[in-house]
mmCIF file of N, CA and C and ligand atoms in Angstrom:
data_model
loop_
_atom_site.group_PDB
_atom_site.id
_atom_site.type_symbol
_atom_site.label_atom_id
_atom_site.label_comp_id
_atom_site.label_asym_id
_atom_site.label_seq_id
_atom_site.Cartn_x
_atom_site.Cartn_y
_atom_site.Cartn_z
ATOM 1 N N MET A 1 -36.681 -19.184 54.563
ATOM 2 C CA MET A 1 -37.926 -19.929 54.389
ATOM 3 C C MET A 1 -37.780 -21.393 54.798
ATOM 4 N N HIS A 2 -38.416 -21.717 55.856
ATOM 5 C CA HIS A 2 -38.487 -23.068 56.393
ATOM 6 C C HIS A 2 -38.956 -24.097 55.356
ATOM 7 N N GLU A 3 -40.030 -23.721 54.678
ATOM 8 C CA GLU A 3 -40.691 -24.673 53.783
ATOM 9 C C GLU A 3 -39.820 -24.999 52.573
ATOM 10 N N LEU A 4 -39.144 -23.986 52.044
ATOM 11 C CA LEU A 4 -38.295 -24.186 50.876
ATOM 12 C C LEU A 4 -37.150 -25.140 51.219
ATOM 13 N N GLY A 5 -36.514 -24.934 52.384
ATOM 14 C CA GLY A 5 -35.441 -25.814 52.834
ATOM 15 C C GLY A 5 -35.931 -27.240 53.018
ATOM 16 N N THR A 6 -37.131 -27.374 53.552
ATOM 17 C CA THR A 6 -37.703 -28.697 53.773
ATOM 18 C C THR A 6 -37.905 -29.434 52.459
ATOM 19 N N ILE A 7 -38.441 -28.719 51.476
ATOM 20 C CA ILE A 7 -38.693 -29.344 50.168
ATOM 21 C C ILE A 7 -37.374 -29.758 49.506
ATOM 22 N N HIS A 8 -36.356 -28.916 49.608
ATOM 23 C CA HIS A 8 -35.060 -29.276 49.019
ATOM 24 C C HIS A 8 -34.490 -30.510 49.704
ATOM 25 N N TYR A 9 -34.621 -30.557 51.021
ATOM 26 C CA TYR A 9 -34.149 -31.721 51.760
ATOM 27 C C TYR A 9 -34.885 -32.993 51.304
ATOM 28 N N VAL A 10 -36.186 -32.908 51.182
ATOM 29 C CA VAL A 10 -36.988 -34.078 50.793
ATOM 30 C C VAL A 10 -36.601 -34.534 49.391
ATOM 31 N N ILE A 11 -36.494 -33.582 48.462
ATOM 32 C CA ILE A 11 -36.168 -33.940 47.078
ATOM 33 C C ILE A 11 -34.776 -34.555 46.986
ATOM 34 N N ASP A 12 -33.794 -33.938 47.652
ATOM 35 C CA ASP A 12 -32.429 -34.492 47.634
ATOM 36 C C ASP A 12 -32.409 -35.914 48.179
ATOM 37 N N THR A 13 -33.078 -36.108 49.306
ATOM 38 C CA THR A 13 -33.076 -37.418 49.960
ATOM 39 C C THR A 13 -33.730 -38.476 49.076
ATOM 40 N N VAL A 14 -34.877 -38.142 48.514
ATOM 41 C CA VAL A 14 -35.624 -39.120 47.716
ATOM 42 C C VAL A 14 -34.903 -39.418 46.404
ATOM 43 N N GLU A 15 -34.292 -38.409 45.804
ATOM 44 C CA GLU A 15 -33.578 -38.650 44.546
ATOM 45 C C GLU A 15 -32.360 -39.554 44.781
ATOM 46 N N LYS A 16 -31.688 -39.348 45.900
ATOM 47 C CA LYS A 16 -30.567 -40.222 46.242
ATOM 48 C C LYS A 16 -31.045 -41.663 46.423
ATOM 49 N N LEU A 17 -32.129 -41.809 47.152
ATOM 50 C CA LEU A 17 -32.711 -43.132 47.391
ATOM 51 C C LEU A 17 -33.112 -43.811 46.083
ATOM 52 N N ALA A 18 -33.662 -43.030 45.177
ATOM 53 C CA ALA A 18 -34.114 -43.573 43.901
ATOM 54 C C ALA A 18 -32.925 -44.126 43.116
ATOM 55 N N VAL A 19 -31.814 -43.386 43.123
ATOM 56 C CA VAL A 19 -30.616 -43.839 42.417
ATOM 57 C C VAL A 19 -30.081 -45.118 43.061
ATOM 58 N N GLU A 20 -29.986 -45.093 44.379
ATOM 59 C CA GLU A 20 -29.444 -46.254 45.106
ATOM 60 C C GLU A 20 -30.270 -47.514 44.906
ATOM 61 N N ASN A 21 -31.565 -47.333 44.727
ATOM 62 C CA ASN A 21 -32.453 -48.483 44.637
ATOM 63 C C ASN A 21 -32.952 -48.775 43.224
ATOM 64 N N ASP A 22 -32.330 -48.104 42.239
ATOM 65 C CA ASP A 22 -32.712 -48.318 40.849
ATOM 66 C C ASP A 22 -34.175 -48.039 40.562
ATOM 67 N N LEU A 23 -34.733 -47.057 41.210
ATOM 68 C CA LEU A 23 -36.117 -46.685 40.938
ATOM 69 C C LEU A 23 -36.116 -45.700 39.777
ATOM 70 N N THR A 24 -37.152 -45.765 38.957
ATOM 71 C CA THR A 24 -37.194 -44.852 37.819
ATOM 72 C C THR A 24 -38.192 -43.726 38.039
ATOM 73 N N LYS A 25 -39.190 -43.987 38.862
ATOM 74 C CA LYS A 25 -40.217 -42.977 39.072
ATOM 75 C C LYS A 25 -40.813 -43.106 40.474
ATOM 76 N N ILE A 26 -41.007 -41.949 41.105
ATOM 77 C CA ILE A 26 -41.609 -41.931 42.442
ATOM 78 C C ILE A 26 -43.070 -41.493 42.320
ATOM 79 N N GLY A 27 -43.963 -42.249 42.933
ATOM 80 C CA GLY A 27 -45.392 -41.948 42.860
ATOM 81 C C GLY A 27 -45.839 -40.973 43.931
ATOM 82 N N SER A 28 -45.331 -41.194 45.136
ATOM 83 C CA SER A 28 -45.698 -40.274 46.215
ATOM 84 C C SER A 28 -44.667 -40.308 47.333
ATOM 85 N N VAL A 29 -44.626 -39.221 48.071
ATOM 86 C CA VAL A 29 -43.762 -39.116 49.240
ATOM 87 C C VAL A 29 -44.651 -38.674 50.403
ATOM 88 N N THR A 30 -44.591 -39.423 51.506
ATOM 89 C CA THR A 30 -45.352 -39.033 52.690
ATOM 90 C C THR A 30 -44.403 -38.366 53.680
ATOM 91 N N LEU A 31 -44.732 -37.131 54.021
ATOM 92 C CA LEU A 31 -43.897 -36.356 54.931
ATOM 93 C C LEU A 31 -44.670 -36.082 56.219
ATOM 94 N N GLU A 32 -44.051 -36.412 57.338
ATOM 95 C CA GLU A 32 -44.662 -36.091 58.625
ATOM 96 C C GLU A 32 -44.116 -34.748 59.101
ATOM 97 N N VAL A 33 -45.020 -33.865 59.500
ATOM 98 C CA VAL A 33 -44.629 -32.517 59.907
ATOM 99 C C VAL A 33 -45.161 -32.232 61.309
ATOM 100 N N GLY A 34 -44.275 -31.817 62.191
ATOM 101 C CA GLY A 34 -44.661 -31.512 63.563
ATOM 102 C C GLY A 34 -45.572 -30.301 63.651
ATOM 103 N N GLU A 35 -46.517 -30.375 64.575
ATOM 104 C CA GLU A 35 -47.507 -29.304 64.768
ATOM 105 C C GLU A 35 -46.876 -27.969 65.120
ATOM 106 N N VAL A 36 -45.768 -27.992 65.850
ATOM 107 C CA VAL A 36 -45.138 -26.741 66.264
ATOM 108 C C VAL A 36 -43.780 -26.544 65.594
ATOM 109 N N SER A 37 -43.610 -27.166 64.427
ATOM 110 C CA SER A 37 -42.340 -27.049 63.702
ATOM 111 C C SER A 37 -42.230 -25.695 63.013
ATOM 112 N N GLY A 38 -43.328 -24.972 62.895
ATOM 113 C CA GLY A 38 -43.319 -23.693 62.203
ATOM 114 C C GLY A 38 -43.464 -23.843 60.703
ATOM 115 N N ILE A 39 -43.591 -25.082 60.245
ATOM 116 C CA ILE A 39 -43.738 -25.328 58.809
ATOM 117 C C ILE A 39 -45.221 -25.278 58.446
ATOM 118 N N ILE A 40 -45.543 -24.530 57.410
ATOM 119 C CA ILE A 40 -46.938 -24.392 56.988
ATOM 120 C C ILE A 40 -47.197 -25.338 55.816
ATOM 121 N N PRO A 41 -48.044 -26.357 56.033
ATOM 122 C CA PRO A 41 -48.257 -27.390 55.019
ATOM 123 C C PRO A 41 -48.664 -26.862 53.646
ATOM 124 N N SER A 42 -49.488 -25.810 53.584
ATOM 125 C CA SER A 42 -49.924 -25.330 52.270
ATOM 126 C C SER A 42 -48.754 -24.714 51.498
ATOM 127 N N PHE A 43 -47.793 -24.117 52.221
ATOM 128 C CA PHE A 43 -46.582 -23.606 51.566
ATOM 129 C C PHE A 43 -45.764 -24.765 51.017
ATOM 130 N N LEU A 44 -45.682 -25.848 51.814
ATOM 131 C CA LEU A 44 -44.949 -27.033 51.365
ATOM 132 C C LEU A 44 -45.509 -27.529 50.037
ATOM 133 N N SER A 45 -46.828 -27.638 49.965
ATOM 134 C CA SER A 45 -47.479 -28.145 48.753
ATOM 135 C C SER A 45 -47.183 -27.243 47.557
ATOM 136 N N ASP A 46 -47.218 -25.932 47.786
ATOM 137 C CA ASP A 46 -46.939 -24.992 46.696
ATOM 138 C C ASP A 46 -45.512 -25.151 46.177
ATOM 139 N N TYR A 47 -44.544 -25.184 47.094
ATOM 140 C CA TYR A 47 -43.141 -25.334 46.694
ATOM 141 C C TYR A 47 -42.906 -26.669 46.010
ATOM 142 N N TRP A 48 -43.598 -27.672 46.509
ATOM 143 C CA TRP A 48 -43.451 -29.019 45.942
ATOM 144 C C TRP A 48 -43.816 -29.019 44.470
ATOM 145 N N GLU A 49 -44.971 -28.435 44.157
ATOM 146 C CA GLU A 49 -45.447 -28.413 42.773
ATOM 147 C C GLU A 49 -44.439 -27.715 41.871
ATOM 148 N N TYR A 50 -43.816 -26.685 42.395
ATOM 149 C CA TYR A 50 -42.850 -25.925 41.628
ATOM 150 C C TYR A 50 -41.519 -26.683 41.502
ATOM 151 N N ALA A 51 -41.024 -27.201 42.621
ATOM 152 C CA ALA A 51 -39.676 -27.787 42.656
ATOM 153 C C ALA A 51 -39.602 -29.152 41.983
ATOM 154 N N LYS A 52 -40.665 -29.914 42.047
ATOM 155 C CA LYS A 52 -40.597 -31.288 41.527
ATOM 156 C C LYS A 52 -40.402 -31.330 40.011
ATOM 157 N N LYS A 53 -40.803 -30.268 39.332
ATOM 158 C CA LYS A 53 -40.684 -30.236 37.872
ATOM 159 C C LYS A 53 -39.229 -30.285 37.413
ATOM 160 N N LYS A 54 -38.323 -29.836 38.282
ATOM 161 C CA LYS A 54 -36.904 -29.811 37.915
ATOM 162 C C LYS A 54 -36.178 -31.087 38.328
ATOM 163 N N THR A 55 -36.884 -32.026 38.873
ATOM 164 C CA THR A 55 -36.234 -33.240 39.358
ATOM 165 C C THR A 55 -36.232 -34.320 38.293
ATOM 166 N N ARG A 56 -35.496 -35.391 38.596
ATOM 167 C CA ARG A 56 -35.382 -36.469 37.638
ATOM 168 C C ARG A 56 -36.473 -37.521 37.864
ATOM 169 N N PHE A 57 -36.754 -37.813 39.143
ATOM 170 C CA PHE A 57 -37.638 -38.941 39.459
ATOM 171 C C PHE A 57 -38.993 -38.520 40.032
ATOM 172 N N LEU A 58 -39.114 -37.240 40.356
ATOM 173 C CA LEU A 58 -40.276 -36.816 41.138
ATOM 174 C C LEU A 58 -41.280 -35.960 40.355
ATOM 175 N N GLN A 59 -41.140 -35.960 39.038
ATOM 176 C CA GLN A 59 -41.979 -35.076 38.222
ATOM 177 C C GLN A 59 -43.477 -35.256 38.454
ATOM 178 N N ASP A 60 -43.901 -36.491 38.665
ATOM 179 C CA ASP A 60 -45.337 -36.751 38.861
ATOM 180 C C ASP A 60 -45.654 -37.149 40.298
ATOM 181 N N ALA A 61 -44.711 -36.961 41.174
ATOM 182 C CA ALA A 61 -44.907 -37.428 42.550
ATOM 183 C C ALA A 61 -45.836 -36.505 43.331
ATOM 184 N N GLU A 62 -46.655 -37.153 44.154
ATOM 185 C CA GLU A 62 -47.576 -36.406 45.006
ATOM 186 C C GLU A 62 -46.950 -36.281 46.396
ATOM 187 N N LEU A 63 -47.116 -35.130 47.015
ATOM 188 C CA LEU A 63 -46.633 -34.950 48.379
ATOM 189 C C LEU A 63 -47.811 -35.109 49.340
ATOM 190 N N ILE A 64 -47.678 -36.100 50.235
ATOM 191 C CA ILE A 64 -48.729 -36.326 51.228
ATOM 192 C C ILE A 64 -48.187 -35.850 52.572
ATOM 193 N N ILE A 65 -48.924 -34.972 53.227
ATOM 194 C CA ILE A 65 -48.442 -34.395 54.483
ATOM 195 C C ILE A 65 -49.271 -34.914 55.649
ATOM 196 N N GLU A 66 -48.589 -35.482 56.629
ATOM 197 C CA GLU A 66 -49.260 -35.936 57.851
ATOM 198 C C GLU A 66 -48.739 -35.129 59.026
ATOM 199 N N THR A 67 -49.583 -34.949 60.023
ATOM 200 C CA THR A 67 -49.216 -34.122 61.170
ATOM 201 C C THR A 67 -48.697 -34.971 62.324
ATOM 202 N N ILE A 68 -47.581 -34.542 62.914
ATOM 203 C CA ILE A 68 -47.112 -35.141 64.164
ATOM 204 C C ILE A 68 -47.630 -34.246 65.288
ATOM 205 N N HIS A 69 -48.451 -34.808 66.171
ATOM 206 C CA HIS A 69 -49.004 -33.997 67.255
ATOM 207 C C HIS A 69 -47.906 -33.638 68.259
ATOM 208 N N ALA A 70 -47.946 -32.404 68.706
ATOM 209 C CA ALA A 70 -46.928 -31.925 69.633
ATOM 210 C C ALA A 70 -47.261 -32.372 71.062
ATOM 211 N N VAL A 71 -46.238 -32.890 71.752
ATOM 212 C CA VAL A 71 -46.394 -33.366 73.119
ATOM 213 C C VAL A 71 -45.306 -32.728 73.989
ATOM 214 N N THR A 72 -45.715 -32.234 75.147
ATOM 215 C CA THR A 72 -44.767 -31.654 76.094
ATOM 216 C C THR A 72 -44.701 -32.519 77.351
ATOM 217 N N TYR A 73 -43.490 -32.626 77.910
ATOM 218 C CA TYR A 73 -43.262 -33.409 79.130
ATOM 219 C C TYR A 73 -43.027 -32.460 80.306
ATOM 220 N N CYS A 74 -43.658 -32.770 81.436
ATOM 221 C CA CYS A 74 -43.475 -31.961 82.642
ATOM 222 C C CYS A 74 -42.474 -32.650 83.566
ATOM 223 N N GLN A 75 -41.383 -31.956 83.881
ATOM 224 C CA GLN A 75 -40.347 -32.549 84.729
ATOM 225 C C GLN A 75 -40.755 -32.523 86.198
ATOM 226 N N ASN A 76 -41.732 -31.727 86.502
ATOM 227 C CA ASN A 76 -42.195 -31.620 87.883
ATOM 228 C C ASN A 76 -43.043 -32.827 88.294
ATOM 229 N N CYS A 77 -44.021 -33.201 87.463
ATOM 230 C CA CYS A 77 -44.913 -34.311 87.823
ATOM 231 C C CYS A 77 -44.725 -35.535 86.933
ATOM 232 N N GLY A 78 -43.897 -35.422 85.910
ATOM 233 C CA GLY A 78 -43.586 -36.589 85.085
ATOM 234 C C GLY A 78 -44.671 -36.970 84.089
ATOM 235 N N LYS A 79 -45.632 -36.087 83.874
ATOM 236 C CA LYS A 79 -46.698 -36.385 82.914
ATOM 237 C C LYS A 79 -46.477 -35.640 81.605
ATOM 238 N N THR A 80 -47.168 -36.112 80.561
ATOM 239 C CA THR A 80 -47.119 -35.415 79.277
ATOM 240 C C THR A 80 -48.495 -34.817 78.988
ATOM 241 N N TYR A 81 -48.511 -33.835 78.099
ATOM 242 C CA TYR A 81 -49.777 -33.199 77.717
ATOM 243 C C TYR A 81 -49.659 -32.593 76.326
ATOM 244 N N PRO A 82 -50.806 -32.305 75.666
ATOM 245 C CA PRO A 82 -50.762 -31.722 74.318
ATOM 246 C C PRO A 82 -50.289 -30.270 74.333
ATOM 247 N N THR A 83 -49.213 -30.002 73.607
ATOM 248 C CA THR A 83 -48.565 -28.688 73.618
ATOM 249 C C THR A 83 -49.469 -27.563 73.114
ATOM 250 N N LEU A 84 -50.206 -27.836 72.041
ATOM 251 C CA LEU A 84 -51.006 -26.771 71.430
ATOM 252 C C LEU A 84 -52.047 -26.214 72.393
ATOM 253 N N GLU A 85 -52.581 -27.072 73.236
ATOM 254 C CA GLU A 85 -53.634 -26.655 74.155
ATOM 255 C C GLU A 85 -53.097 -25.864 75.343
ATOM 256 N N TYR A 86 -51.962 -26.316 75.905
ATOM 257 C CA TYR A 86 -51.501 -25.754 77.179
ATOM 258 C C TYR A 86 -50.160 -25.020 77.119
ATOM 259 N N ALA A 87 -49.491 -25.078 75.969
ATOM 260 C CA ALA A 87 -48.190 -24.422 75.795
ATOM 261 C C ALA A 87 -47.190 -24.868 76.872
ATOM 262 N N LYS A 88 -46.596 -23.899 77.608
ATOM 263 C CA LYS A 88 -45.490 -24.258 78.513
ATOM 264 C C LYS A 88 -45.935 -24.609 79.930
ATOM 265 N N ILE A 89 -47.195 -24.372 80.243
ATOM 266 C CA ILE A 89 -47.650 -24.613 81.618
ATOM 267 C C ILE A 89 -48.361 -25.969 81.725
ATOM 268 N N CYS A 90 -47.861 -26.827 82.595
ATOM 269 C CA CYS A 90 -48.412 -28.172 82.758
ATOM 270 C C CYS A 90 -49.851 -28.107 83.315
ATOM 271 N N PRO A 91 -50.818 -28.745 82.618
ATOM 272 C CA PRO A 91 -52.211 -28.701 83.091
ATOM 273 C C PRO A 91 -52.437 -29.607 84.312
ATOM 274 N N HIS A 92 -51.490 -30.493 84.593
ATOM 275 C CA HIS A 92 -51.649 -31.417 85.721
ATOM 276 C C HIS A 92 -51.231 -30.774 87.045
ATOM 277 N N CYS A 93 -50.128 -30.013 87.019
ATOM 278 C CA CYS A 93 -49.618 -29.471 88.281
ATOM 279 C C CYS A 93 -49.316 -27.962 88.236
ATOM 280 N N GLY A 94 -49.447 -27.342 87.063
ATOM 281 C CA GLY A 94 -49.241 -25.898 86.970
ATOM 282 C C GLY A 94 -47.786 -25.472 86.848
ATOM 283 N N SER A 95 -46.870 -26.427 86.762
ATOM 284 C CA SER A 95 -45.442 -26.102 86.656
ATOM 285 C C SER A 95 -45.095 -25.622 85.242
ATOM 286 N N ASP A 96 -44.041 -24.794 85.163
ATOM 287 C CA ASP A 96 -43.562 -24.441 83.824
ATOM 288 C C ASP A 96 -42.209 -25.096 83.551
ATOM 289 N N ASN A 97 -41.878 -26.067 84.370
ATOM 290 C CA ASN A 97 -40.641 -26.831 84.207
ATOM 291 C C ASN A 97 -40.882 -27.959 83.195
ATOM 292 N N THR A 98 -41.103 -27.558 81.942
ATOM 293 C CA THR A 98 -41.545 -28.505 80.916
ATOM 294 C C THR A 98 -40.680 -28.403 79.674
ATOM 295 N N PHE A 99 -40.666 -29.441 78.870
ATOM 296 C CA PHE A 99 -40.004 -29.337 77.563
ATOM 297 C C PHE A 99 -40.734 -30.141 76.502
ATOM 298 N N LEU A 100 -40.548 -29.702 75.278
ATOM 299 C CA LEU A 100 -41.204 -30.319 74.132
ATOM 300 C C LEU A 100 -40.562 -31.675 73.831
ATOM 301 N N VAL A 101 -41.371 -32.723 73.767
ATOM 302 C CA VAL A 101 -40.861 -34.065 73.466
ATOM 303 C C VAL A 101 -40.902 -34.312 71.957
ATOM 304 N N THR A 102 -42.028 -33.991 71.364
ATOM 305 C CA THR A 102 -42.169 -34.231 69.933
ATOM 306 C C THR A 102 -43.099 -33.182 69.326
ATOM 307 N N GLY A 103 -42.924 -32.935 68.025
ATOM 308 C CA GLY A 103 -43.796 -31.967 67.351
ATOM 309 C C GLY A 103 -43.027 -30.837 66.701
ATOM 310 N N ASN A 104 -41.703 -30.815 66.916
ATOM 311 C CA ASN A 104 -40.885 -29.740 66.369
ATOM 312 C C ASN A 104 -40.089 -30.197 65.148
ATOM 313 N N GLU A 105 -40.361 -31.405 64.662
ATOM 314 C CA GLU A 105 -39.527 -31.999 63.631
ATOM 315 C C GLU A 105 -40.324 -32.312 62.367
ATOM 316 N N TYR A 106 -39.618 -32.719 61.352
ATOM 317 C CA TYR A 106 -40.304 -33.292 60.197
ATOM 318 C C TYR A 106 -39.480 -34.465 59.713
ATOM 319 N N MET A 107 -40.132 -35.444 59.123
ATOM 320 C CA MET A 107 -39.392 -36.568 58.565
ATOM 321 C C MET A 107 -40.155 -37.257 57.474
ATOM 322 N N ILE A 108 -39.377 -37.900 56.593
ATOM 323 C CA ILE A 108 -39.976 -38.651 55.502
ATOM 324 C C ILE A 108 -40.446 -39.986 56.075
ATOM 325 N N LYS A 109 -41.734 -40.267 55.919
ATOM 326 C CA LYS A 109 -42.296 -41.477 56.489
ATOM 327 C C LYS A 109 -42.319 -42.603 55.461
ATOM 328 N N GLU A 110 -42.663 -42.250 54.243
ATOM 329 C CA GLU A 110 -42.882 -43.281 53.234
ATOM 330 C C GLU A 110 -42.605 -42.747 51.831
ATOM 331 N N ILE A 111 -42.028 -43.614 51.011
ATOM 332 C CA ILE A 111 -41.809 -43.270 49.609
ATOM 333 C C ILE A 111 -42.400 -44.381 48.763
ATOM 334 N N GLU A 112 -43.242 -44.006 47.827
ATOM 335 C CA GLU A 112 -43.883 -45.006 46.990
ATOM 336 C C GLU A 112 -43.313 -44.916 45.574
ATOM 337 N N ALA A 113 -42.738 -46.013 45.113
ATOM 338 C CA ALA A 113 -42.209 -46.055 43.748
ATOM 339 C C ALA A 113 -43.304 -46.466 42.786
ATOM 340 N N MET A 114 -43.174 -46.023 41.545
ATOM 341 C CA MET A 114 -44.174 -46.408 40.532
ATOM 342 C C MET A 114 -43.639 -47.510 39.648
HETATM 343 ZN ZN1 ZN B 201 -46.784 -31.242 85.775
#
């Protein structure tokens, strides 16, 4: 399960940060999730509600999910385009010599302490 691993990663990272920075309570965590990362945001929210109860600093923390739009680069014509719309075929020149630049990742963008 992609989503479960993601939530564990977020909780571990934020709890470490809280200890290092002497924070006592986290109000919210903003997580950016790539459009083609395969992570389903509603699953993330469900796991979050369940997992945060066992944490030290995140019991009342809200998970805010933002989307990273997926972008693909065409090596043939050097242009980029939105991945979700055109997938692997470049809409500018029709080449399939393309690769994903962004949209396959997730990262913690912001942590708000209370
Ligand atoms: Zn192209």
